[in-house]
Coordinates of C-alpha atoms (C1' of nucleotides) in Angstrom, one line a residue:
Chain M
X1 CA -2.2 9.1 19.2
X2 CA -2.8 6.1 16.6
X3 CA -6.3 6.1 15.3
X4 CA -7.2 2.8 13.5
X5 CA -10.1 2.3 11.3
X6 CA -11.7 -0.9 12.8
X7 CA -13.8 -3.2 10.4
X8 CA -15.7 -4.3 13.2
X9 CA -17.3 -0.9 13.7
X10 CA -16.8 0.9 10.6
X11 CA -14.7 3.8 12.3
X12 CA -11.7 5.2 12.8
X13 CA -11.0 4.4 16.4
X14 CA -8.3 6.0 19.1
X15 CA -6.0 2.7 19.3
X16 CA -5.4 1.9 22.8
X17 CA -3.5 -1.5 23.5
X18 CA -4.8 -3.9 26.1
X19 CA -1.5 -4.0 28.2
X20 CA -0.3 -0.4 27.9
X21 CA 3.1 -0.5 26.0
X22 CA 2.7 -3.5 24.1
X23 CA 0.6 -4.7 20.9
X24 CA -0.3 -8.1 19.9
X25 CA -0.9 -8.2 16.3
X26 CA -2.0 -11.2 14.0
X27 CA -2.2 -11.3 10.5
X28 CA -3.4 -14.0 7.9
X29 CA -0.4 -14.9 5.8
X30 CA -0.7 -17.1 2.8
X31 CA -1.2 -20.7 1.9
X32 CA 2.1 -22.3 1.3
X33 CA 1.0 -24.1 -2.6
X34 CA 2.4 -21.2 -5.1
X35 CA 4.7 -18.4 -5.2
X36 CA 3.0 -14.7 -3.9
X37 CA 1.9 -12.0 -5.7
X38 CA 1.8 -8.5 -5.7
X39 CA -1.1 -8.4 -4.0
X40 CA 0.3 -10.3 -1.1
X41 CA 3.2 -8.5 -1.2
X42 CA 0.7 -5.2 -0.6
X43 CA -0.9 -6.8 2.6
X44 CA 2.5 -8.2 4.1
X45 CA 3.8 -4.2 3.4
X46 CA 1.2 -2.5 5.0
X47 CA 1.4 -4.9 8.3
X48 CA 5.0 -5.0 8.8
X49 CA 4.8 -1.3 8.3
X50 CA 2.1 -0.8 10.4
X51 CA 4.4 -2.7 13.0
X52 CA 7.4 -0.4 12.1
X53 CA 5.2 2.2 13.5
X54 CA 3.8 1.0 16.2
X55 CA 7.7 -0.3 17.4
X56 CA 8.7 3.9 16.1
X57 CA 5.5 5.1 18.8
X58 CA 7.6 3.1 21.7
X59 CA 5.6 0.1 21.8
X60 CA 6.2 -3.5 22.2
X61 CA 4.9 -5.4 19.2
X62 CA 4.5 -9.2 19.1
X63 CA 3.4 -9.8 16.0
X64 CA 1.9 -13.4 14.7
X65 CA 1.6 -14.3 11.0
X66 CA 1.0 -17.4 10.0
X67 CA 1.5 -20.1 6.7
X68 CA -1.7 -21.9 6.2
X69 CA 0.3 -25.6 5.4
X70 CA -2.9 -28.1 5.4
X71 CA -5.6 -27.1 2.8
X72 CA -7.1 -28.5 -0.4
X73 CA -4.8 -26.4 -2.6
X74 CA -1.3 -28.2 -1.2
X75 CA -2.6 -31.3 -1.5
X76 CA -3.9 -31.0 -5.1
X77 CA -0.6 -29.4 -6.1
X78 CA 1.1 -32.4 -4.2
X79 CA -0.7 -35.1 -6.3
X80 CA -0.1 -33.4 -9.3
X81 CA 3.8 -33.4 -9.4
X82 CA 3.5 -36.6 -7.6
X83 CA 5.8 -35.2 -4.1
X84 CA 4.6 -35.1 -0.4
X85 CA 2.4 -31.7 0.6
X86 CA 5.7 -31.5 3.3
X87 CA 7.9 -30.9 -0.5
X88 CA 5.6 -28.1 -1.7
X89 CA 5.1 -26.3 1.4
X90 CA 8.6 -26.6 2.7
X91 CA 9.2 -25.1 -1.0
X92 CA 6.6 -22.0 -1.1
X93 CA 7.8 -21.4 2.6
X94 CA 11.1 -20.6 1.7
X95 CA 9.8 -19.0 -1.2
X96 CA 7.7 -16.6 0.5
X97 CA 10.9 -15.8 2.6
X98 CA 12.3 -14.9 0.1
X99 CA 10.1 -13.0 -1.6
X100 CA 10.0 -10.9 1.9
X101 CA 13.7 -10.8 2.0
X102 CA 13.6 -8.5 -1.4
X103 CA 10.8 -6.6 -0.9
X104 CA 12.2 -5.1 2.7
X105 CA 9.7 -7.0 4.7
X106 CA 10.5 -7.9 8.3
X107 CA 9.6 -11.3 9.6
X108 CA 7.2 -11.8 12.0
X109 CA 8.3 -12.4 15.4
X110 CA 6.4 -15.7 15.5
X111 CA 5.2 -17.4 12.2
X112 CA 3.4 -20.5 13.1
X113 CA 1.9 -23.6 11.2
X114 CA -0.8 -25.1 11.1
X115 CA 0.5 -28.9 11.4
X116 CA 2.5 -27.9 14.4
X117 CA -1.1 -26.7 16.2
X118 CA -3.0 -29.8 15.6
X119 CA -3.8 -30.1 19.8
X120 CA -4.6 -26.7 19.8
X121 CA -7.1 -27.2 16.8
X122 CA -8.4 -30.6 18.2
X123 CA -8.7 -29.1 21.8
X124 CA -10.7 -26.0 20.3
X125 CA -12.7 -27.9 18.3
X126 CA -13.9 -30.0 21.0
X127 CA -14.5 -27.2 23.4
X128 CA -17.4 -25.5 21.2
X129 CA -18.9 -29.3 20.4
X130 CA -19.1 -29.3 23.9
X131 CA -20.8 -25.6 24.4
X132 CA -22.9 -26.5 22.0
X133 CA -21.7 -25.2 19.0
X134 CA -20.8 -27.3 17.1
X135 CA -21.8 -30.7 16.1
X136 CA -19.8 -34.2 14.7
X137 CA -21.5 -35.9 11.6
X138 CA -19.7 -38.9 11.1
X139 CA -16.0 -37.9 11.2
X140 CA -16.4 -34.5 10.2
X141 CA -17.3 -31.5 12.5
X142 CA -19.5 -28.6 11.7
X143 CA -20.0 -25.1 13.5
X144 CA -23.5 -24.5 14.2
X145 CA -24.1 -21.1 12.9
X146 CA -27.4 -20.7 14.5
X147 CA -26.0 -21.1 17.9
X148 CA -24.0 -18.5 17.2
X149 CA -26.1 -15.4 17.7
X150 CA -23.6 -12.6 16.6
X151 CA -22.7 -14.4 13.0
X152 CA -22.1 -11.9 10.7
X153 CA -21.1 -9.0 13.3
X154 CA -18.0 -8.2 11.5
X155 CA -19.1 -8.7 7.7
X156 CA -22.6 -7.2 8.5
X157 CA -23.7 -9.7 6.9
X158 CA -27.1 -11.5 7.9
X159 CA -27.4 -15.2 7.8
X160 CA -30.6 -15.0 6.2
X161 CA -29.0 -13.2 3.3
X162 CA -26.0 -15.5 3.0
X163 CA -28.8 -17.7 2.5
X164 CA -30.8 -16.6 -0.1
X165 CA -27.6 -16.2 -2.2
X166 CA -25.9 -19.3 -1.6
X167 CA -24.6 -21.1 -4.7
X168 CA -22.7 -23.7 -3.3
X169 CA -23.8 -27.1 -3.1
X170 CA -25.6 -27.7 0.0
X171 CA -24.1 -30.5 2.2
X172 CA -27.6 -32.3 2.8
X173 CA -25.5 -33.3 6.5
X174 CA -24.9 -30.0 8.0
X175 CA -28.0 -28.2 9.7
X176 CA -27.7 -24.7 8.0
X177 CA -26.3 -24.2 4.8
X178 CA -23.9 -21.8 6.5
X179 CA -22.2 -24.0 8.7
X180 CA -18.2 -24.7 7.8
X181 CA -16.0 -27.3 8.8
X182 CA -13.8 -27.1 11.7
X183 CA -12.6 -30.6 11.2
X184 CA -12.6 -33.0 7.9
X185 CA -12.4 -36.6 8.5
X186 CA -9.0 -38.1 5.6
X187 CA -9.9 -39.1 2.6
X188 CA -7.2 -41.6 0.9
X189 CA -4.3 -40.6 0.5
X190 CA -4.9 -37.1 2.4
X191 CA -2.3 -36.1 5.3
X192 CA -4.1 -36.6 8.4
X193 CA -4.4 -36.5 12.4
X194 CA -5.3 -38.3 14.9
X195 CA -8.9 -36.7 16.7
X196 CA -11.5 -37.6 18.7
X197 CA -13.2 -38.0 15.3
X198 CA -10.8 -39.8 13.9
X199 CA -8.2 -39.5 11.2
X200 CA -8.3 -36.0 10.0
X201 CA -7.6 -32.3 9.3
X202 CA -8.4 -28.7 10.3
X203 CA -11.2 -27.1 8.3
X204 CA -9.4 -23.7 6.9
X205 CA -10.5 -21.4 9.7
X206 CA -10.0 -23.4 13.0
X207 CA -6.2 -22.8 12.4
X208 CA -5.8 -18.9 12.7
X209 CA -8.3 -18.7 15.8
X210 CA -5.9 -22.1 17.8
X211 CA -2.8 -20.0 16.7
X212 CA -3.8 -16.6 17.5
X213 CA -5.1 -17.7 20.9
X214 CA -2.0 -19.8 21.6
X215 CA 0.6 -17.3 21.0
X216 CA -1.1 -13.8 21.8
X217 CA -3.8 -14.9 24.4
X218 CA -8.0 -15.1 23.9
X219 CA -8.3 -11.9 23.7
X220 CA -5.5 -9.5 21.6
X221 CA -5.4 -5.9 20.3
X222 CA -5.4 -6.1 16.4
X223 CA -5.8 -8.4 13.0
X224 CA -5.3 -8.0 9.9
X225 CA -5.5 -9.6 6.5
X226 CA -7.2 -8.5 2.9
X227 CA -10.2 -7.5 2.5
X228 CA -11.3 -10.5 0.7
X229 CA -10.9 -12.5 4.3
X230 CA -13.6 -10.6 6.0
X231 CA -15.9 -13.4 5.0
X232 CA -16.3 -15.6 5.1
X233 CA -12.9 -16.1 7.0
X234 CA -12.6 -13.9 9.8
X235 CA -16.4 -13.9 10.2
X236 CA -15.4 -17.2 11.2
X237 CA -12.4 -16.8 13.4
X238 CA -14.4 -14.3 15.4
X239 CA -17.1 -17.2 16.5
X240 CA -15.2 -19.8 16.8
X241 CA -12.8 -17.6 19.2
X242 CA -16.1 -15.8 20.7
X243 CA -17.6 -19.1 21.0
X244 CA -15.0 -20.7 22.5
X245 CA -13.8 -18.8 25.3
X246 CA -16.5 -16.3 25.7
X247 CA -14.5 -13.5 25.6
X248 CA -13.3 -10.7 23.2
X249 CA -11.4 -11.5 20.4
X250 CA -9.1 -9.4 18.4
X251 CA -10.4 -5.5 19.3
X252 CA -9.3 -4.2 15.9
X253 CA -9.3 -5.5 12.8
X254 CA -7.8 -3.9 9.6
X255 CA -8.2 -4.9 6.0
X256 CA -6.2 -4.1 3.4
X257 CA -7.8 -3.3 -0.1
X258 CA -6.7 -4.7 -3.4
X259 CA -3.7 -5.2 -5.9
X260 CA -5.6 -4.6 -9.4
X261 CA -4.6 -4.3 -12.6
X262 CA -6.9 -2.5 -15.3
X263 CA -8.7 -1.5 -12.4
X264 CA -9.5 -5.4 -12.3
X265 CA -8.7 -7.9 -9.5
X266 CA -5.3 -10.0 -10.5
X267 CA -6.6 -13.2 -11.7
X268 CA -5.0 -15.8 -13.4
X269 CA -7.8 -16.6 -15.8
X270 CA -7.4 -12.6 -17.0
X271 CA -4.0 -13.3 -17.5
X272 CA -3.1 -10.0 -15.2
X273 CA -1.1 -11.5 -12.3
X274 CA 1.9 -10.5 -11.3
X275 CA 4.6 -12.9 -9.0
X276 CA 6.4 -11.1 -6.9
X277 CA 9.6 -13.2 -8.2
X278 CA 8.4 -12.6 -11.6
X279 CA 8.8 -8.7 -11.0
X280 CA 12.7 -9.0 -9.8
X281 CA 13.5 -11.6 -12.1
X282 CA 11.8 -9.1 -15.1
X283 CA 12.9 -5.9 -13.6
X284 CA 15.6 -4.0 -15.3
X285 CA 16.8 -2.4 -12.0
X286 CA 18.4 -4.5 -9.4
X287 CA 17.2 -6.1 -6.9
X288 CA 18.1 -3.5 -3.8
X289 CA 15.9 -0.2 -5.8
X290 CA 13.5 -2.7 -7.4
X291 CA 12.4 -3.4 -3.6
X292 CA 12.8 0.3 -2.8
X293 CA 10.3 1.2 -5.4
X294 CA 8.2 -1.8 -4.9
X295 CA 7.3 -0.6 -1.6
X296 CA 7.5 3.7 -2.7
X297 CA 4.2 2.3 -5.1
X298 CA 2.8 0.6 -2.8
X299 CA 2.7 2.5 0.1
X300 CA 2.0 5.7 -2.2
X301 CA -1.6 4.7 -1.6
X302 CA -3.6 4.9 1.8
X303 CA -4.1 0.9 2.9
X304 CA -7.4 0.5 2.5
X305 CA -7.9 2.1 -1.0
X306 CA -7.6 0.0 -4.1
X307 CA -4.0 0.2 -6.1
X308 CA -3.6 0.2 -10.2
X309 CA -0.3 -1.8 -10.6
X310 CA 1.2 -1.6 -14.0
X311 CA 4.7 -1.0 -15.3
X312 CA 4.4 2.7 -15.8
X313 CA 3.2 2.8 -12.0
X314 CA 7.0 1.4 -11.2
X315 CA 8.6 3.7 -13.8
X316 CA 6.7 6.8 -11.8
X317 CA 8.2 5.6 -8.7
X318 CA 11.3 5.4 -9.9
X319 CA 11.4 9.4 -11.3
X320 CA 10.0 10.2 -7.7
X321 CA 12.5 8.2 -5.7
X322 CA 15.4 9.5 -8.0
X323 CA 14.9 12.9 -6.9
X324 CA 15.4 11.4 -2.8
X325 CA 18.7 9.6 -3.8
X326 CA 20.0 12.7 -5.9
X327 CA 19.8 14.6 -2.7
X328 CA 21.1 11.7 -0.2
X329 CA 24.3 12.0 -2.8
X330 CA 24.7 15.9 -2.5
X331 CA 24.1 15.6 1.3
X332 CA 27.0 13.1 1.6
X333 CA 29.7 15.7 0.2
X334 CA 31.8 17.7 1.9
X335 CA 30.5 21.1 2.9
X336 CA 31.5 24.3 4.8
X337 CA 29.3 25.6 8.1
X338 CA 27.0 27.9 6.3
X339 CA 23.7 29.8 6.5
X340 CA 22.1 27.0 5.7
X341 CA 22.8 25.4 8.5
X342 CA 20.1 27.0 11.0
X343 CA 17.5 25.6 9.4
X344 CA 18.1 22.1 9.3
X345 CA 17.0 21.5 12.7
X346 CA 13.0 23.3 12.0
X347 CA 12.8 21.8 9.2
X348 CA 13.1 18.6 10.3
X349 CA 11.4 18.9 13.5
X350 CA 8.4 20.1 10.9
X351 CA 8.7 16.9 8.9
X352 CA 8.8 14.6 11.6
X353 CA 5.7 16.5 13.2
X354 CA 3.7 16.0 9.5
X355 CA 4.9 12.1 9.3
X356 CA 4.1 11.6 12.9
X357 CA 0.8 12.8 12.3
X358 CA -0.3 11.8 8.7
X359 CA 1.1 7.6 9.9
X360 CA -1.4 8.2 13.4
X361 CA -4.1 9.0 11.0
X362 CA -4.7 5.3 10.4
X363 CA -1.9 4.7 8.3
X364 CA -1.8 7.8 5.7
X365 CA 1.5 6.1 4.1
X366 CA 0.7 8.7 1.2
X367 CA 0.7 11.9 3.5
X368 CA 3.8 10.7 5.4
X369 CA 5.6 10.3 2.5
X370 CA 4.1 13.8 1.2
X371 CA 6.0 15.0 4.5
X372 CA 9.0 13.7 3.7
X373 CA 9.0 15.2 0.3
X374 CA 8.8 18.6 2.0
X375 CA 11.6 17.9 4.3
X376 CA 13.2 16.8 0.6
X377 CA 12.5 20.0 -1.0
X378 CA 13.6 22.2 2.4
X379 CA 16.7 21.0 2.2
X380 CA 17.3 21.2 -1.5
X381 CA 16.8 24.8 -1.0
X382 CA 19.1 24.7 2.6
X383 CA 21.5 23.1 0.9
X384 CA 22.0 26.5 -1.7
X385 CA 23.0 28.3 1.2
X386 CA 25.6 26.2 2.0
X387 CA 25.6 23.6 4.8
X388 CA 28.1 21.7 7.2
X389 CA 29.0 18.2 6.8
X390 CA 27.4 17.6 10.1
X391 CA 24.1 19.5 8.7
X392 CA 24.0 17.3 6.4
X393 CA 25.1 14.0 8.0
X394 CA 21.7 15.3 10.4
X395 CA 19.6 15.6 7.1
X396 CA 20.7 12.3 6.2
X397 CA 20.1 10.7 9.7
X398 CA 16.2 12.0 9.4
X399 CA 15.3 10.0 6.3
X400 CA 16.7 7.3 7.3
X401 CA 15.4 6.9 10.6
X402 CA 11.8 8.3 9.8
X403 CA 11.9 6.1 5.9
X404 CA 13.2 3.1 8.3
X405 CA 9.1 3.5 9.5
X406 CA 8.2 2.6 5.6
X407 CA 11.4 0.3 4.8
X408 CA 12.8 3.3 2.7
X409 CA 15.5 5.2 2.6
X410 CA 18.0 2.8 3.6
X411 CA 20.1 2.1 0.7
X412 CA 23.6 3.8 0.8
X413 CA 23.0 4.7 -2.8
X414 CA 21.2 5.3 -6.2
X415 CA 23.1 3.1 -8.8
X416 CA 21.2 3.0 -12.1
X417 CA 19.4 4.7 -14.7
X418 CA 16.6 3.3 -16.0
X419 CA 16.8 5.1 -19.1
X420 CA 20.2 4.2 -20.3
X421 CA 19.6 0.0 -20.6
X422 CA 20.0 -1.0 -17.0
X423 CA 22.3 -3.1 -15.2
X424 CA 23.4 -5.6 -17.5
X425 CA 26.4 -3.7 -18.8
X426 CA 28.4 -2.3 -16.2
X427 CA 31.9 -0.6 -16.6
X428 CA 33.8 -1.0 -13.4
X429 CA 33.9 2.3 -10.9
X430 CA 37.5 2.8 -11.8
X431 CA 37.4 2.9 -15.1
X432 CA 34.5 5.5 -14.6
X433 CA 36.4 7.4 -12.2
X434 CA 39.0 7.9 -14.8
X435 CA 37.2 8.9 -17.8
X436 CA 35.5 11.4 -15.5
X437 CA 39.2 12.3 -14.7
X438 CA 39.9 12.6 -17.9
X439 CA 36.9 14.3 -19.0
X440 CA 37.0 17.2 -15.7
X441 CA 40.6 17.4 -17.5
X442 CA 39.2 18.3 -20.8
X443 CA 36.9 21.1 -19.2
X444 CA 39.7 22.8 -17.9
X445 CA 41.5 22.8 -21.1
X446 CA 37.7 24.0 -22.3
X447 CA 37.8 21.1 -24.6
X448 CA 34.2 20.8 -24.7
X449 CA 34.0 18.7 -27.4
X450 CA 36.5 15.5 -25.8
X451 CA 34.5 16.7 -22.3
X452 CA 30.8 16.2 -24.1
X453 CA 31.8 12.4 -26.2
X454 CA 33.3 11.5 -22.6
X455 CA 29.7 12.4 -21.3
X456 CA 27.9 10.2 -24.3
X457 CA 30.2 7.4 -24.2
X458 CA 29.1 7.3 -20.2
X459 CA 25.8 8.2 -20.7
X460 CA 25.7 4.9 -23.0
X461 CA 26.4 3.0 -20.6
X462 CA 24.1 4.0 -18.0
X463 CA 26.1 6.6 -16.3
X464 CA 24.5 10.0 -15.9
X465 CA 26.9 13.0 -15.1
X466 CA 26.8 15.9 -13.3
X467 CA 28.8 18.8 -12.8
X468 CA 29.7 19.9 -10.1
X469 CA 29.9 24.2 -9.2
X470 CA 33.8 23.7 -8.4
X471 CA 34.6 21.8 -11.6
X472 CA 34.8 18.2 -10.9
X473 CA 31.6 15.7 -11.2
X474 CA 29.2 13.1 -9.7
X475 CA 27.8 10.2 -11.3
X476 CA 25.1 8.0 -11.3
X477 CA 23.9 4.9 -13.4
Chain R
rG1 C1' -31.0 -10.9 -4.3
rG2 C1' -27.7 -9.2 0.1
rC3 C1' -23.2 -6.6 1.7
rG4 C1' -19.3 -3.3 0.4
rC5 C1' -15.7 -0.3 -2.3
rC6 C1' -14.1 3.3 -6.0
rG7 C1' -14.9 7.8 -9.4
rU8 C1' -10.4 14.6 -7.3
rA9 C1' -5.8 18.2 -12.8
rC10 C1' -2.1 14.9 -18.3
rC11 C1' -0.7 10.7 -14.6
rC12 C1' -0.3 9.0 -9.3
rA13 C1' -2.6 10.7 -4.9
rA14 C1' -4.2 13.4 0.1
rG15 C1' -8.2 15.9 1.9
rU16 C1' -14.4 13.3 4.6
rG17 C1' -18.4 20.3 6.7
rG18 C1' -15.0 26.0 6.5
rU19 C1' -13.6 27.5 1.2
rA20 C1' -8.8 22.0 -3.3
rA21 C1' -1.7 18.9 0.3
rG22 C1' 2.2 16.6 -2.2
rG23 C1' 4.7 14.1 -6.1
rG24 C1' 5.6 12.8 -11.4
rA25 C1' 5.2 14.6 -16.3
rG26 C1' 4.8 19.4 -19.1
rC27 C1' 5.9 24.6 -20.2
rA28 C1' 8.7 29.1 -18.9
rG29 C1' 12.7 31.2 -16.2
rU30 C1' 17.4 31.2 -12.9
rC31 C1' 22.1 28.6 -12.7
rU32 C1' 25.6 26.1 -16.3
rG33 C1' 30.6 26.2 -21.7
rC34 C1' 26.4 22.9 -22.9
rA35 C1' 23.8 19.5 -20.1
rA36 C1' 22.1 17.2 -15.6
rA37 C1' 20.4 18.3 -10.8
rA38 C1' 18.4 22.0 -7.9
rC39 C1' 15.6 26.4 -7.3
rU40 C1' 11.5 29.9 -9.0
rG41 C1' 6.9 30.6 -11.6
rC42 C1' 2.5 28.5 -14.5
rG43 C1' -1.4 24.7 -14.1
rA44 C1' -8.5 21.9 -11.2
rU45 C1' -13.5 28.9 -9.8
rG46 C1' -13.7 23.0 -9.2
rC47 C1' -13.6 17.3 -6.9
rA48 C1' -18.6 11.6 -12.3
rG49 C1' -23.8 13.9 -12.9
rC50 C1' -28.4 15.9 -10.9
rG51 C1' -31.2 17.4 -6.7
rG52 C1' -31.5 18.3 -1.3
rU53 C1' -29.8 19.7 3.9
rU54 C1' -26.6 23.9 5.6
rC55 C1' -24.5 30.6 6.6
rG56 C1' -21.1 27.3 4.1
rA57 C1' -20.4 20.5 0.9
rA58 C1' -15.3 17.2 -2.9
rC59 C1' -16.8 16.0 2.1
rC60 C1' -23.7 14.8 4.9
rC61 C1' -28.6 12.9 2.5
rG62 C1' -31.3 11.1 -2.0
rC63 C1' -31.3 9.6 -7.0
rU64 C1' -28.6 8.7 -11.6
rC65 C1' -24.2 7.2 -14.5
rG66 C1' -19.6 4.6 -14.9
rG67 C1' -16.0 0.9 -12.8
rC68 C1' -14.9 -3.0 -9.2
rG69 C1' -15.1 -6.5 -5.2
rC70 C1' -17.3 -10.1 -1.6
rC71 C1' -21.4 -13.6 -0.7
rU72 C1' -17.2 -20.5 -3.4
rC73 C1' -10.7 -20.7 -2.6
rC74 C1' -8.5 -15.9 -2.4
rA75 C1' -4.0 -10.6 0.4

RNA sequence: GGCGCCGUACCCAAGUGGUAAGGGAGCAGUCUGCAAAACUGCGAUGCAGCGGUUCGAACCCGCUCGGCGCCUCCA
């Protein structure tokens, strides 16, 4: 049984879908105007993983996440390198893709756009002017946060407060300080669409509560986004939604904490911000285990809790993941049926118990993994007894499927060594394979000394040896 | 001013009332021609500090200290 901790209540609830056997999800994506950073690359983890689960628990997910393509930012960033907003977002879209692509991250089953919801956002708009909540000042139109009565339900957040520590400019036209725009009449030179207003575009909020509604119904189990969005964004979504249809909204919402670095939020002013390309393109593994470890560091934290990113935090991950791939190789030689083999079968029933549990406890990523470094160790210790190749194939099978649940686990194999000057220089297998001939050779002979310069001229290039009980080696860059 | 988060061993990180998971690093040992890997052992009498509630608190309450976030675009 998933429990969820819901923002909306402050508790870790028992999740129970609203059609048994399937889950709607939405979350916030990103606006299309600039490449993504780690930090998104944390929130888009934790969802699509939280989705891996829920699809592992037997459920039928549809899961909504959209590109914010209309906003101040595009069209700023359009003016300044003198294209059309369509060039930049077509541009970030693919390069978010991208960016998923190489971090493990699934797509969404539906990943809509603002500019291709404009009659849902015009018809939405004009259902809460005419419930009364909201209100047209010249072409522009406002949500009336005093008709709203719940405002601030999900931020706990009272508008009277919000007040008193307001520093924005007060628009002298709206009739609370509070109120945001669901529509902005064009400005020259601005993309715009045709409204009952006239020429125009979607404030920033409208476009998540037309979309979500469109493609998983008025009222859907959960949302997500980072924690950042809670106000004043999805304080927002929640009463134009509420507002407009009277009903429920989403019945769980989940917020992800932050990416920091020096235990600072990434900013570019601090000069601490970290592109997702920019960490492939810098990293000196490639791009396969960069993703792998990517998403061992970030899921080594519980969602909601901030995560230190750094360098050193990636070279961690890579000693811990090292030890997983060391055993994947051993598990995928030949072996005998042995002792061993009786207690493949508990031991992975236990791990799968522990995962089970640790992901139902709203996520615990770190205590699921924690299970599957038990199951590691087990059969480390299994595997000195002696096991069959069909122990072993079953060893094999259980990380992947139960890693499959945190994108890990996947890759066939472990090919570097981060110690030995990366990936740049790389001998061909064949030429590996036969100095490792030549060097198991040498050991029979007991020419240790040819055996051991074999070893460093390997170990220059990246390729770590080791021997084997019967005489003959494995390697590993 | 309002709302909220964090502070657990050298590092990362679970645990949120029943007597401190796990990993990495380190040290010692087993194995090995030597390594590597693996295995075994060692490592917080204490969870920022001080009070309080309780038979019992890292976990609940209060205060203090330190760090951070949101209230304006933000994953």
């Amino acid at each position: 049984m998933l429990k969820i901790h819901n923002t909306l209540t402050g508790k870790k609830e028992a999740f129970e879908p609203l059609v048994p056997g399937t889950v709607r999800m939405y979350v916030c994506g990103v606006t299309v105007y600039d490449d993504s950073h780690i930090g998104h690359a944390r929130s888009a983890l934790v969802f699509d993983v939280l989705r891996r689960y829920l699809e592992y628990s037997g459920l039928r997910v549809t899961f909504a996440k959209n590109f914010t393509d209309v906003d101040d930012k595009i069209i700023k960033r359009a003016n300044e390198q003198h294209v059309g907003c369509d060039a930049i977002t077509a541009k970030y879209i693919q390069a978010y893709h991208d960016d998923m692509r190489r971090l493990g991250v699934r797509p969404a089953s539906i990943e809509p756009r603002a500019t291709e919801h404009m009659a849902d956002i015009v018809r939405l708009t004009e259902t809460l002017i005419a419930k009364g909540l909201a209100y047209q000042v010249d072409g522009d139109v406002y949500f009336d946060v005093a008709q709203y009565a719940d405002y601030g339900r999900l931020s706990k957040r009272r508008v009277e407060d919000l007040q008193a520590g307001a520093r924005v400019d007060v628009d002298e036209r709206k009739r609370h300080p509070m109120d945001f725009a669901l529509w902005k009449s064009a400005k020259p030179g601005e993309p715009s669409w045709p409204s009952p207003w006239g020429q125009g575009r979607p404030g920033w909020h409208i476009e998540c509560s037309a979309m979500s509604i469109r493609h998983l119904g008025e009222t859907f189990d959960i949302h997500g986004g980072g924690m950042d969005l809670i106000f004043p964004h999805h304080e927002n979504e929640i009463a134009q939604s509420c507002g407009a249809t009277g009903k429920e909204f989403a019945r769980y919402w989940m917020h992800n904490g932050f990416v920091q670095v020096n235990q600072e939020k990434m900013s570019k002013s601090l000069g601490n911000f970290f592109t997702i390309r920019e960490i492939f393109e810098k990293s000196e593994w490639p791009e396969a285990e960069t993703g792998e470890l990517l998403r061992y560091f970030l899921l080594g934290t519980q969602y909601r809790g901030p995560l230190d990113f750094s360098d050193q935090a990636l070279k961690d991950a890579k000693h811990a993941v090292n030890g997983f791939y060391d055993l994947f190789a051993r598990l995928a030689e030949t072996g005998e049926p042995a002792s061993g083999d009786a207690g493949v079968n508990p031991a992975i029933e236990r791990c799968t118990a522990a995962f089970q549990s640790a992901m139902d406890d709203d996520m615990n990523t770190p205590m699921a993994i924690a299970a599957l470094q038990g199951l590691r160790s087990d059969l480390n210790k299994l595997l000195a007894e002696g096991l069959s190749v069909d122990a072993r194939r079953k060893g094999r099978e259980a990380f992947r499927s139960l890693g499959q649940v945190l994108a890990l686990f996947q890759l066939d194999q472990w090919a570097f060594n981060v110690e030995a000057g990366g990936h740049r220089s790389r001998a061909s297998e064949v030429e590996i394979e036969r100095q490792i001939a030549e060097r198991t050779e040498a050991k029979k002979r007991k020419d240790f000394t040819r055996a051991d310069a074999i070893r460093a001229e390997l170990a220059a290039q990246g390729i770590a040896i080791e021997d084997k009980p019967d005489g003959t080696s494995r390697w590993k860059r």
